[in-house]
């Protein structure tokens, strides 16, 4: 098995989906947690300043979605066929566009920038939600019986969406109440026994 090292900030953040995939298959890995005030000086050179970063046998890979895709293909979370993998990628890109819109709100929520949280929810969160979640709700309704957003087995886009939805539902209860099928699939994903184990371990250690 390859040697994996994950460099990430404290907290769940954008490395969490990678951690989940590694834990789900019991793949050993080393993790180094970096304080925000030590980045990017902690990692020398412009090619090595991405956080999170995955090292595979000493070779560095930055950018969270590149990390997710790599691990998904290596560990079995990339779908059952090339077409399914492409459908997963397509949905993941839509989700990334939505998260990019949400970034100013999340920065205020986690204290990285200043702002009125309630105002940001109205001006940033709700428009972003209303552009993305109606389409995701249709996908969830169509595939609801499988308990996954794409296909019939757990994939990295399931983990990506469930991680974000659980975070939003925790900090903004009711924000996603108009999307019951999304919430239903998210609940089922989070009830995966190994993810339940990981959540307990994560909460104890981080």
mmCIF file of C-alpha atoms in Angstrom:
data_model
loop_
_atom_site.group_PDB
_atom_site.id
_atom_site.type_symbol
_atom_site.label_atom_id
_atom_site.label_comp_id
_atom_site.label_asym_id
_atom_site.label_seq_id
_atom_site.Cartn_x
_atom_site.Cartn_y
_atom_site.Cartn_z
ATOM 1 C CA UNK A 1 0.000 0.000 0.000
ATOM 2 C CA UNK A 2 1.313 3.510 -0.744
ATOM 3 C CA UNK A 3 2.614 5.704 2.055
ATOM 4 C CA UNK A 4 0.213 8.614 2.659
ATOM 5 C CA UNK A 5 0.856 11.844 4.523
ATOM 6 C CA UNK A 6 -1.844 14.506 4.822
ATOM 7 C CA UNK A 7 -1.009 18.102 5.749
ATOM 8 C CA UNK A 8 -4.014 20.104 6.868
ATOM 9 C CA UNK A 9 -5.263 22.900 9.073
ATOM 10 C CA UNK A 10 -6.793 22.181 12.457
ATOM 11 C CA UNK A 11 -10.467 21.240 12.402
ATOM 12 C CA UNK A 12 -12.379 19.355 9.726
ATOM 13 C CA UNK A 13 -11.955 21.790 6.853
ATOM 14 C CA UNK A 14 -11.194 20.757 3.288
ATOM 15 C CA UNK A 15 -9.211 17.688 4.253
ATOM 16 C CA UNK A 16 -12.137 15.948 5.924
ATOM 17 C CA UNK A 17 -13.383 14.054 2.860
ATOM 18 C CA UNK A 18 -9.844 12.700 2.355
ATOM 19 C CA UNK A 19 -9.676 11.618 6.012
ATOM 20 C CA UNK A 20 -13.028 9.886 5.703
ATOM 21 C CA UNK A 21 -12.000 7.883 2.639
ATOM 22 C CA UNK A 22 -8.749 6.819 4.288
ATOM 23 C CA UNK A 23 -10.555 5.800 7.475
ATOM 24 C CA UNK A 24 -13.319 3.958 5.647
ATOM 25 C CA UNK A 25 -10.829 1.515 4.124
ATOM 26 C CA UNK A 26 -8.508 1.521 7.144
ATOM 27 C CA UNK A 27 -5.615 2.926 5.110
ATOM 28 C CA UNK A 28 -2.753 4.011 7.388
ATOM 29 C CA UNK A 29 -1.641 7.602 6.989
ATOM 30 C CA UNK A 30 0.307 10.284 8.798
ATOM 31 C CA UNK A 31 -1.237 13.685 9.353
ATOM 32 C CA UNK A 32 0.423 16.983 10.177
ATOM 33 C CA UNK A 33 -1.828 19.778 11.419
ATOM 34 C CA UNK A 34 -0.700 23.284 10.481
ATOM 35 C CA UNK A 35 -1.699 26.449 12.345
ATOM 36 C CA UNK A 36 -3.151 29.142 10.076
ATOM 37 C CA UNK A 37 -0.559 31.677 11.241
ATOM 38 C CA UNK A 38 2.265 29.399 10.024
ATOM 39 C CA UNK A 39 0.889 29.024 6.482
ATOM 40 C CA UNK A 40 2.180 29.371 3.779
ATOM 41 C CA UNK A 41 5.680 29.836 5.245
ATOM 42 C CA UNK A 42 5.421 26.338 6.740
ATOM 43 C CA UNK A 43 5.783 24.793 3.270
ATOM 44 C CA UNK A 44 8.560 26.110 1.044
ATOM 45 C CA UNK A 45 7.993 27.250 -2.507
ATOM 46 C CA UNK A 46 4.856 28.096 -4.516
ATOM 47 C CA UNK A 47 4.260 24.502 -5.625
ATOM 48 C CA UNK A 48 4.280 23.249 -2.037
ATOM 49 C CA UNK A 49 2.144 25.808 -0.230
ATOM 50 C CA UNK A 50 -1.261 24.172 -0.758
ATOM 51 C CA UNK A 51 -3.157 23.054 2.327
ATOM 52 C CA UNK A 52 -4.526 20.467 2.405
ATOM 53 C CA UNK A 53 -1.743 18.534 0.758
ATOM 54 C CA UNK A 54 -1.410 14.807 0.238
ATOM 55 C CA UNK A 55 1.994 13.169 -0.105
ATOM 56 C CA UNK A 56 1.981 9.774 -1.795
ATOM 57 C CA UNK A 57 5.291 7.949 -1.444
ATOM 58 C CA UNK A 58 6.878 11.373 -0.955
ATOM 59 C CA UNK A 59 5.286 12.989 -4.033
ATOM 60 C CA UNK A 60 3.117 16.028 -3.273
ATOM 61 C CA UNK A 61 -0.440 16.588 -4.483
ATOM 62 C CA UNK A 62 -2.277 19.836 -3.674
ATOM 63 C CA UNK A 63 -5.833 21.131 -4.189
ATOM 64 C CA UNK A 64 -8.602 19.332 -2.292
ATOM 65 C CA UNK A 65 -10.606 18.144 -5.290
ATOM 66 C CA UNK A 66 -7.513 16.659 -6.927
ATOM 67 C CA UNK A 67 -6.797 14.870 -3.638
ATOM 68 C CA UNK A 68 -10.375 13.609 -3.396
ATOM 69 C CA UNK A 69 -10.372 12.273 -6.951
ATOM 70 C CA UNK A 70 -7.013 10.580 -6.549
ATOM 71 C CA UNK A 71 -7.986 8.852 -3.306
ATOM 72 C CA UNK A 72 -11.416 7.953 -4.686
ATOM 73 C CA UNK A 73 -9.841 6.097 -7.598
ATOM 74 C CA UNK A 74 -7.194 4.498 -5.382
ATOM 75 C CA UNK A 75 -9.545 3.444 -2.587
ATOM 76 C CA UNK A 76 -12.763 2.566 -4.441
ATOM 77 C CA UNK A 77 -14.992 5.646 -4.096
ATOM 78 C CA UNK A 78 -15.019 6.793 -7.738
ATOM 79 C CA UNK A 79 -18.098 4.934 -9.000
ATOM 80 C CA UNK A 80 -18.620 1.664 -10.816
ATOM 81 C CA UNK A 81 -17.881 2.773 -14.385
ATOM 82 C CA UNK A 82 -16.187 5.583 -16.335
ATOM 83 C CA UNK A 83 -19.595 7.162 -16.983
ATOM 84 C CA UNK A 84 -20.536 7.040 -13.318
ATOM 85 C CA UNK A 85 -17.152 8.545 -12.430
ATOM 86 C CA UNK A 86 -17.865 11.391 -14.863
ATOM 87 C CA UNK A 87 -21.342 11.933 -13.360
ATOM 88 C CA UNK A 88 -19.750 12.086 -9.918
ATOM 89 C CA UNK A 89 -17.221 14.627 -11.187
ATOM 90 C CA UNK A 90 -19.986 16.710 -12.762
ATOM 91 C CA UNK A 91 -21.993 16.881 -9.537
ATOM 92 C CA UNK A 92 -18.847 17.593 -7.544
ATOM 93 C CA UNK A 93 -18.032 20.553 -9.803
ATOM 94 C CA UNK A 94 -21.529 21.956 -9.265
ATOM 95 C CA UNK A 95 -21.000 21.560 -5.542
ATOM 96 C CA UNK A 96 -17.639 23.300 -5.754
ATOM 97 C CA UNK A 97 -19.211 26.292 -7.530
ATOM 98 C CA UNK A 98 -21.809 26.480 -4.750
ATOM 99 C CA UNK A 99 -19.152 26.279 -2.016
ATOM 100 C CA UNK A 100 -17.169 29.027 -3.749
ATOM 101 C CA UNK A 101 -20.268 31.234 -3.456
ATOM 102 C CA UNK A 102 -20.634 30.271 0.204
ATOM 103 C CA UNK A 103 -17.003 31.018 1.100
ATOM 104 C CA UNK A 104 -17.581 34.607 2.339
ATOM 105 C CA UNK A 105 -20.285 33.382 4.723
ATOM 106 C CA UNK A 106 -18.186 30.452 5.947
ATOM 107 C CA UNK A 107 -15.209 32.780 6.510
ATOM 108 C CA UNK A 108 -17.367 34.912 8.820
ATOM 109 C CA UNK A 109 -18.823 31.837 10.521
ATOM 110 C CA UNK A 110 -15.378 30.473 11.412
ATOM 111 C CA UNK A 111 -13.891 33.826 12.320
ATOM 112 C CA UNK A 112 -11.505 34.220 9.373
ATOM 113 C CA UNK A 113 -13.114 37.522 8.417
ATOM 114 C CA UNK A 114 -15.462 40.015 10.023
ATOM 115 C CA UNK A 115 -19.086 40.531 9.089
ATOM 116 C CA UNK A 116 -22.704 40.323 10.178
ATOM 117 C CA UNK A 117 -23.546 36.617 10.106
ATOM 118 C CA UNK A 118 -27.324 37.102 9.796
ATOM 119 C CA UNK A 119 -26.831 39.572 6.959
ATOM 120 C CA UNK A 120 -24.395 37.233 5.214
ATOM 121 C CA UNK A 121 -26.884 34.375 5.444
ATOM 122 C CA UNK A 122 -29.473 36.529 3.643
ATOM 123 C CA UNK A 123 -27.175 38.078 1.076
ATOM 124 C CA UNK A 124 -24.771 35.196 0.402
ATOM 125 C CA UNK A 125 -26.097 31.938 1.835
ATOM 126 C CA UNK A 126 -29.678 32.008 0.654
ATOM 127 C CA UNK A 127 -28.954 32.978 -2.988
ATOM 128 C CA UNK A 128 -26.216 30.317 -3.212
ATOM 129 C CA UNK A 129 -28.509 27.716 -1.677
ATOM 130 C CA UNK A 130 -31.415 28.611 -3.956
ATOM 131 C CA UNK A 131 -29.259 28.214 -7.055
ATOM 132 C CA UNK A 132 -27.776 24.845 -6.114
ATOM 133 C CA UNK A 133 -30.098 22.862 -3.881
ATOM 134 C CA UNK A 134 -33.227 22.639 -6.071
ATOM 135 C CA UNK A 135 -31.208 20.678 -8.646
ATOM 136 C CA UNK A 136 -29.565 18.567 -5.950
ATOM 137 C CA UNK A 137 -32.998 17.835 -4.480
ATOM 138 C CA UNK A 138 -34.154 16.480 -7.855
ATOM 139 C CA UNK A 139 -31.107 14.216 -8.008
ATOM 140 C CA UNK A 140 -31.720 13.074 -4.434
ATOM 141 C CA UNK A 141 -35.374 12.343 -5.148
ATOM 142 C CA UNK A 142 -34.481 10.326 -8.250
ATOM 143 C CA UNK A 143 -31.780 8.279 -6.538
ATOM 144 C CA UNK A 144 -33.190 8.273 -3.026
ATOM 145 C CA UNK A 145 -33.824 4.547 -2.836
ATOM 146 C CA UNK A 146 -30.137 3.804 -3.290
ATOM 147 C CA UNK A 147 -29.186 6.100 -0.426
ATOM 148 C CA UNK A 148 -26.589 7.811 -2.619
ATOM 149 C CA UNK A 149 -26.511 10.839 -4.886
ATOM 150 C CA UNK A 150 -24.958 8.939 -7.804
ATOM 151 C CA UNK A 151 -24.966 5.176 -8.287
ATOM 152 C CA UNK A 152 -25.652 2.505 -5.704
ATOM 153 C CA UNK A 153 -22.494 2.570 -3.595
ATOM 154 C CA UNK A 154 -20.737 5.138 -1.444
ATOM 155 C CA UNK A 155 -18.679 7.617 -3.476
ATOM 156 C CA UNK A 156 -16.577 10.662 -2.754
ATOM 157 C CA UNK A 157 -19.338 13.022 -3.870
ATOM 158 C CA UNK A 158 -21.614 11.463 -1.221
ATOM 159 C CA UNK A 159 -18.978 12.254 1.386
ATOM 160 C CA UNK A 160 -18.419 15.746 -0.017
ATOM 161 C CA UNK A 161 -22.100 16.698 0.060
ATOM 162 C CA UNK A 162 -22.882 14.982 3.369
ATOM 163 C CA UNK A 163 -19.951 16.711 5.089
ATOM 164 C CA UNK A 164 -21.141 20.144 3.942
ATOM 165 C CA UNK A 165 -24.842 19.522 4.599
ATOM 166 C CA UNK A 166 -24.169 18.245 8.129
ATOM 167 C CA UNK A 167 -22.069 21.332 8.852
ATOM 168 C CA UNK A 168 -24.716 23.723 7.529
ATOM 169 C CA UNK A 169 -27.510 21.921 9.366
ATOM 170 C CA UNK A 170 -25.522 22.153 12.604
ATOM 171 C CA UNK A 171 -24.801 25.888 12.382
ATOM 172 C CA UNK A 172 -27.988 26.981 10.587
ATOM 173 C CA UNK A 173 -30.844 24.656 11.641
ATOM 174 C CA UNK A 174 -33.706 24.774 9.149
ATOM 175 C CA UNK A 175 -31.607 26.371 6.401
ATOM 176 C CA UNK A 176 -32.109 23.283 4.220
ATOM 177 C CA UNK A 177 -35.604 22.317 5.355
ATOM 178 C CA UNK A 178 -37.024 22.679 1.836
ATOM 179 C CA UNK A 179 -34.786 19.842 0.630
ATOM 180 C CA UNK A 180 -35.991 16.725 2.485
ATOM 181 C CA UNK A 181 -34.559 14.208 0.023
ATOM 182 C CA UNK A 182 -31.091 15.746 0.305
ATOM 183 C CA UNK A 183 -31.391 15.562 4.085
ATOM 184 C CA UNK A 184 -32.602 11.955 3.918
ATOM 185 C CA UNK A 185 -29.650 10.791 1.813
ATOM 186 C CA UNK A 186 -27.240 12.781 3.978
ATOM 187 C CA UNK A 187 -28.592 11.088 7.097
ATOM 188 C CA UNK A 188 -28.187 7.652 5.543
ATOM 189 C CA UNK A 189 -24.610 8.403 4.440
ATOM 190 C CA UNK A 190 -23.669 9.667 7.900
ATOM 191 C CA UNK A 191 -25.112 6.486 9.437
ATOM 192 C CA UNK A 192 -22.517 4.374 7.597
ATOM 193 C CA UNK A 193 -21.004 2.443 10.535
ATOM 194 C CA UNK A 194 -17.374 3.363 9.785
ATOM 195 C CA UNK A 195 -18.339 7.046 9.423
ATOM 196 C CA UNK A 196 -20.108 6.893 12.785
ATOM 197 C CA UNK A 197 -16.900 5.451 14.259
ATOM 198 C CA UNK A 198 -14.844 8.174 12.563
ATOM 199 C CA UNK A 199 -17.121 10.965 13.840
ATOM 200 C CA UNK A 200 -16.660 9.736 17.412
ATOM 201 C CA UNK A 201 -12.903 9.433 17.007
ATOM 202 C CA UNK A 202 -12.675 12.834 15.290
ATOM 203 C CA UNK A 203 -14.677 14.551 18.008
ATOM 204 C CA UNK A 204 -12.493 13.025 20.702
ATOM 205 C CA UNK A 205 -9.173 13.883 19.072
ATOM 206 C CA UNK A 206 -9.773 17.163 17.213
#
